[in-house]
Amino acid sequence: MIRTDWTMAEAQAIHDLPFPKLMRRAQDLHAAHFDPQVIETASLLSIKTGGCPEDCGYCSQSAHHDTGVKATRLMQPDEVLAAARRAKASGARRFCMGAAWRSPKDRDMDKLCRMVREVGALGLETCMTLGMLSPAQVARLKEAGLDFYNHNIDTSPGYYARIASTRTMEDRLETLDHVRKGGIRVCCGGILGMGEDESDRIAMLVTLAT
């Protein structure tokens, strides 16, 4: 049974285990749910790079930062499909398409859905990360056959304002809720090493687990 009611105290107790015991518990848990001898292979393509209006401090694609990343338009579906074919030929099982956006515009949805359908037709699992989504956009991606949606929570609720001011943790959780309720599987994680302390890391894990 997967728990979704973890407390900070419980997470802290696990965090404080001796490293060998922690590794053993992690291996046992992984083996209970997955074949421990299988590694999933995935390929990620930036289908729209740079120029993002968000100000996330960790991101080189933000328009707020001078990083030398050149902003591009959304790729054409045929270009994406060619990249997916190359990824499959190289051994990828999942193909993730990421766009540097706060959220996709409705005028982009036809192209995005075509990408999902055609990449899925190759026999690859499909994944996208496009920023925040509305329920209607989730429904269109689900209908197109999207398998996974990647949307990270980035850090702990208490530290979030230190890394971004153009959105909140609640914005992130709202999109995750839309995606889950829309029947698309969630791919979600966070980032370490942005100045947060140990309690922030544990709080981020509790948020992910709950």
Short mmCIF file of C-alpha atoms in Angstrom, two decimals:
data_model
loop_
_atom_site.label_atom_id
_atom_site.label_comp_id
_atom_site.label_asym_id
_atom_site.label_seq_id
_atom_site.Cartn_x
_atom_site.Cartn_y
_atom_site.Cartn_z
CA MET A 1 0.00 0.00 0.00
CA ILE A 2 1.33 3.43 -0.96
CA ARG A 3 0.93 5.92 1.87
CA THR A 4 0.02 9.55 1.28
CA ASP A 5 -0.14 10.72 4.90
CA TRP A 6 3.53 11.05 5.85
CA THR A 7 4.53 13.47 8.59
CA MET A 8 7.70 15.53 8.88
CA ALA A 9 8.70 13.55 11.98
CA GLU A 10 8.41 10.23 10.12
CA ALA A 11 10.37 11.56 7.16
CA GLN A 12 13.06 12.94 9.46
CA ALA A 13 13.41 9.54 11.15
CA ILE A 14 13.96 7.85 7.78
CA HIS A 15 16.39 10.56 6.71
CA ASP A 16 18.43 10.03 9.88
CA LEU A 17 18.92 6.28 9.36
CA PRO A 18 22.51 5.07 8.86
CA PHE A 19 23.28 5.19 5.15
CA PRO A 20 23.64 1.40 4.64
CA LYS A 21 20.22 0.80 6.26
CA LEU A 22 18.68 3.54 4.15
CA MET A 23 20.09 2.02 0.96
CA ARG A 24 18.78 -1.42 1.95
CA ARG A 25 15.29 -0.06 2.61
CA ALA A 26 15.32 1.80 -0.70
CA GLN A 27 16.39 -1.33 -2.58
CA ASP A 28 13.73 -3.47 -0.91
CA LEU A 29 11.01 -0.93 -1.67
CA HIS A 30 12.12 -0.61 -5.29
CA ALA A 31 12.20 -4.38 -5.76
CA ALA A 32 8.68 -4.69 -4.34
CA HIS A 33 7.29 -2.52 -7.14
CA PHE A 34 9.70 -2.86 -10.07
CA ASP A 35 12.02 -5.40 -11.67
CA PRO A 36 15.34 -4.39 -10.07
CA GLN A 37 17.26 -5.56 -13.14
CA VAL A 38 15.40 -3.30 -15.57
CA ILE A 39 16.46 0.29 -16.24
CA GLU A 40 14.06 2.56 -18.06
CA THR A 41 15.66 4.45 -20.93
CA ALA A 42 14.24 7.82 -21.89
CA SER A 43 15.10 10.68 -24.21
CA LEU A 44 14.25 14.36 -23.68
CA LEU A 45 13.78 16.91 -26.46
CA SER A 46 13.36 20.66 -25.97
CA ILE A 47 10.55 21.43 -28.41
CA LYS A 48 10.52 25.12 -27.50
CA THR A 49 13.67 26.60 -25.97
CA GLY A 50 14.28 29.83 -24.04
CA GLY A 51 12.26 33.01 -23.59
CA CYS A 52 10.21 31.69 -20.66
CA PRO A 53 8.47 34.49 -18.70
CA GLU A 54 8.97 32.72 -15.37
CA ASP A 55 11.87 33.91 -13.18
CA CYS A 56 12.95 30.57 -11.65
CA GLY A 57 16.42 31.15 -10.26
CA TYR A 58 17.72 27.75 -11.33
CA CYS A 59 16.67 27.92 -14.99
CA SER A 60 18.83 28.98 -17.92
CA GLN A 61 15.75 29.30 -20.14
CA SER A 62 14.19 32.16 -18.18
CA ALA A 63 13.89 35.45 -20.06
CA HIS A 64 14.85 37.15 -16.78
CA HIS A 65 18.41 35.75 -16.89
CA ASP A 66 21.20 36.54 -19.34
CA THR A 67 22.46 33.00 -19.97
CA GLY A 68 23.13 33.06 -23.70
CA VAL A 69 20.29 30.66 -24.44
CA LYS A 70 18.61 31.68 -27.69
CA ALA A 71 14.81 31.65 -27.68
CA THR A 72 13.20 29.50 -30.36
CA ARG A 73 9.70 28.89 -31.65
CA LEU A 74 7.78 25.68 -31.08
CA MET A 75 9.18 22.92 -33.26
CA GLN A 76 7.11 21.43 -36.06
CA PRO A 77 5.59 17.98 -35.43
CA ASP A 78 7.60 16.41 -38.27
CA GLU A 79 10.86 17.60 -36.66
CA VAL A 80 9.81 16.14 -33.32
CA LEU A 81 8.82 12.84 -34.92
CA ALA A 82 12.23 12.57 -36.61
CA ALA A 83 13.94 13.10 -33.25
CA ALA A 84 11.67 10.47 -31.66
CA ARG A 85 12.62 7.95 -34.34
CA ARG A 86 16.31 8.58 -33.61
CA ALA A 87 15.70 8.19 -29.89
CA LYS A 88 13.91 4.88 -30.40
CA ALA A 89 16.71 3.62 -32.65
CA SER A 90 19.15 4.48 -29.84
CA GLY A 91 17.18 2.38 -27.33
CA ALA A 92 14.82 4.87 -25.70
CA ARG A 93 11.50 3.55 -24.37
CA ARG A 94 10.07 6.91 -23.32
CA PHE A 95 10.22 10.20 -25.22
CA CYS A 96 9.69 13.43 -23.29
CA MET A 97 8.95 16.75 -24.98
CA GLY A 98 9.61 19.91 -23.00
CA ALA A 99 8.67 23.52 -23.76
CA ALA A 100 9.97 26.62 -21.97
CA TRP A 101 6.60 28.18 -21.17
CA ARG A 102 4.61 29.36 -18.18
CA SER A 103 1.78 27.45 -19.84
CA PRO A 104 0.87 26.50 -23.42
CA LYS A 105 -1.47 28.72 -25.41
CA ASP A 106 -4.61 27.11 -26.74
CA ARG A 107 -3.42 27.83 -30.30
CA ASP A 108 -0.48 25.47 -29.68
CA MET A 109 -2.60 22.53 -28.55
CA ASP A 110 -3.25 21.11 -32.03
CA LYS A 111 0.50 20.79 -32.68
CA LEU A 112 1.19 19.38 -29.23
CA CYS A 113 -1.54 16.77 -29.53
CA ARG A 114 -0.29 15.75 -32.97
CA MET A 115 3.20 15.27 -31.49
CA VAL A 116 1.79 13.02 -28.78
CA ARG A 117 -0.22 10.91 -31.22
CA GLU A 118 2.59 10.43 -33.72
CA VAL A 119 5.30 9.73 -31.15
CA GLY A 120 2.99 7.25 -29.41
CA ALA A 121 2.34 5.54 -32.74
CA LEU A 122 6.05 4.70 -32.87
CA GLY A 123 5.58 2.52 -29.80
CA LEU A 124 7.25 4.95 -27.40
CA GLU A 125 5.82 6.07 -24.08
CA THR A 126 5.01 9.78 -24.34
CA CYS A 127 5.81 12.45 -21.78
CA MET A 128 5.49 16.23 -21.87
CA THR A 129 6.47 19.13 -19.66
CA LEU A 130 4.80 22.36 -20.74
CA GLY A 131 4.32 24.35 -17.54
CA MET A 132 0.94 24.87 -15.96
CA LEU A 133 -2.16 23.33 -17.56
CA SER A 134 -5.89 23.97 -17.41
CA PRO A 135 -8.31 21.03 -17.05
CA ALA A 136 -9.35 21.49 -20.70
CA GLN A 137 -5.75 21.25 -21.87
CA VAL A 138 -5.22 18.13 -19.76
CA ALA A 139 -8.30 16.58 -21.37
CA ARG A 140 -6.96 17.24 -24.86
CA LEU A 141 -3.55 15.74 -24.06
CA LYS A 142 -5.21 12.70 -22.49
CA GLU A 143 -7.36 12.21 -25.58
CA ALA A 144 -4.23 12.41 -27.75
CA GLY A 145 -2.73 9.57 -25.71
CA LEU A 146 -0.21 11.30 -23.43
CA ASP A 147 1.17 8.76 -20.94
CA PHE A 148 3.05 11.01 -18.48
CA TYR A 149 3.16 14.69 -17.56
CA ASN A 150 6.31 16.05 -15.90
CA HIS A 151 5.77 18.94 -13.50
CA ASN A 152 8.25 19.32 -10.66
CA ILE A 153 7.46 21.00 -7.35
CA ASP A 154 11.07 22.29 -7.30
CA THR A 155 11.58 22.69 -3.53
CA SER A 156 9.74 22.87 -0.20
CA PRO A 157 6.61 25.01 0.28
CA GLY A 158 8.46 27.20 2.76
CA TYR A 159 11.44 27.84 0.47
CA TYR A 160 9.54 28.31 -2.78
CA ALA A 161 9.43 32.11 -2.71
CA ARG A 162 13.24 32.13 -2.57
CA ILE A 163 13.56 30.54 -6.02
CA ALA A 164 10.64 32.03 -7.97
CA SER A 165 8.31 35.01 -7.68
CA THR A 166 6.22 34.60 -10.83
CA ARG A 167 4.40 31.53 -9.52
CA THR A 168 3.72 29.76 -6.23
CA MET A 169 3.85 26.24 -4.91
CA GLU A 170 0.04 26.27 -5.00
CA ASP A 171 0.20 26.89 -8.76
CA ARG A 172 2.37 23.81 -9.16
CA LEU A 173 0.15 21.62 -7.01
CA GLU A 174 -2.96 22.80 -8.86
CA THR A 175 -1.58 21.60 -12.20
CA LEU A 176 -0.55 18.28 -10.66
CA ASP A 177 -4.11 17.91 -9.39
CA HIS A 178 -5.54 18.66 -12.84
CA VAL A 179 -3.20 16.11 -14.44
CA ARG A 180 -3.95 13.38 -11.90
CA LYS A 181 -7.72 13.91 -12.09
CA GLY A 182 -7.47 13.93 -15.88
CA GLY A 183 -6.07 10.42 -15.92
CA ILE A 184 -2.49 11.19 -16.99
CA ARG A 185 0.30 9.71 -14.90
CA VAL A 186 2.43 12.23 -13.00
CA CYS A 187 6.21 12.48 -13.23
CA CYS A 188 7.27 14.80 -10.42
CA GLY A 189 10.44 15.59 -8.50
CA GLY A 190 12.49 18.50 -7.21
CA ILE A 191 15.93 20.08 -7.08
CA LEU A 192 18.62 19.98 -4.41
CA GLY A 193 21.44 22.46 -3.86
CA MET A 194 19.64 25.81 -4.23
CA GLY A 195 20.54 27.09 -0.77
CA GLU A 196 17.81 25.20 1.07
CA ASP A 197 18.53 23.55 4.41
CA GLU A 198 17.94 19.96 5.50
CA SER A 199 14.43 20.65 6.77
CA ASP A 200 13.48 22.10 3.37
CA ARG A 201 14.68 18.94 1.64
CA ILE A 202 12.63 16.77 3.98
CA ALA A 203 9.58 19.01 3.56
CA MET A 204 9.93 18.71 -0.22
CA LEU A 205 9.96 14.90 0.08
CA VAL A 206 6.90 14.96 2.33
CA THR A 207 5.09 17.15 -0.21
CA LEU A 208 5.99 14.73 -3.00
CA ALA A 209 4.88 11.73 -0.94
CA THR A 210 1.57 13.23 0.13
#
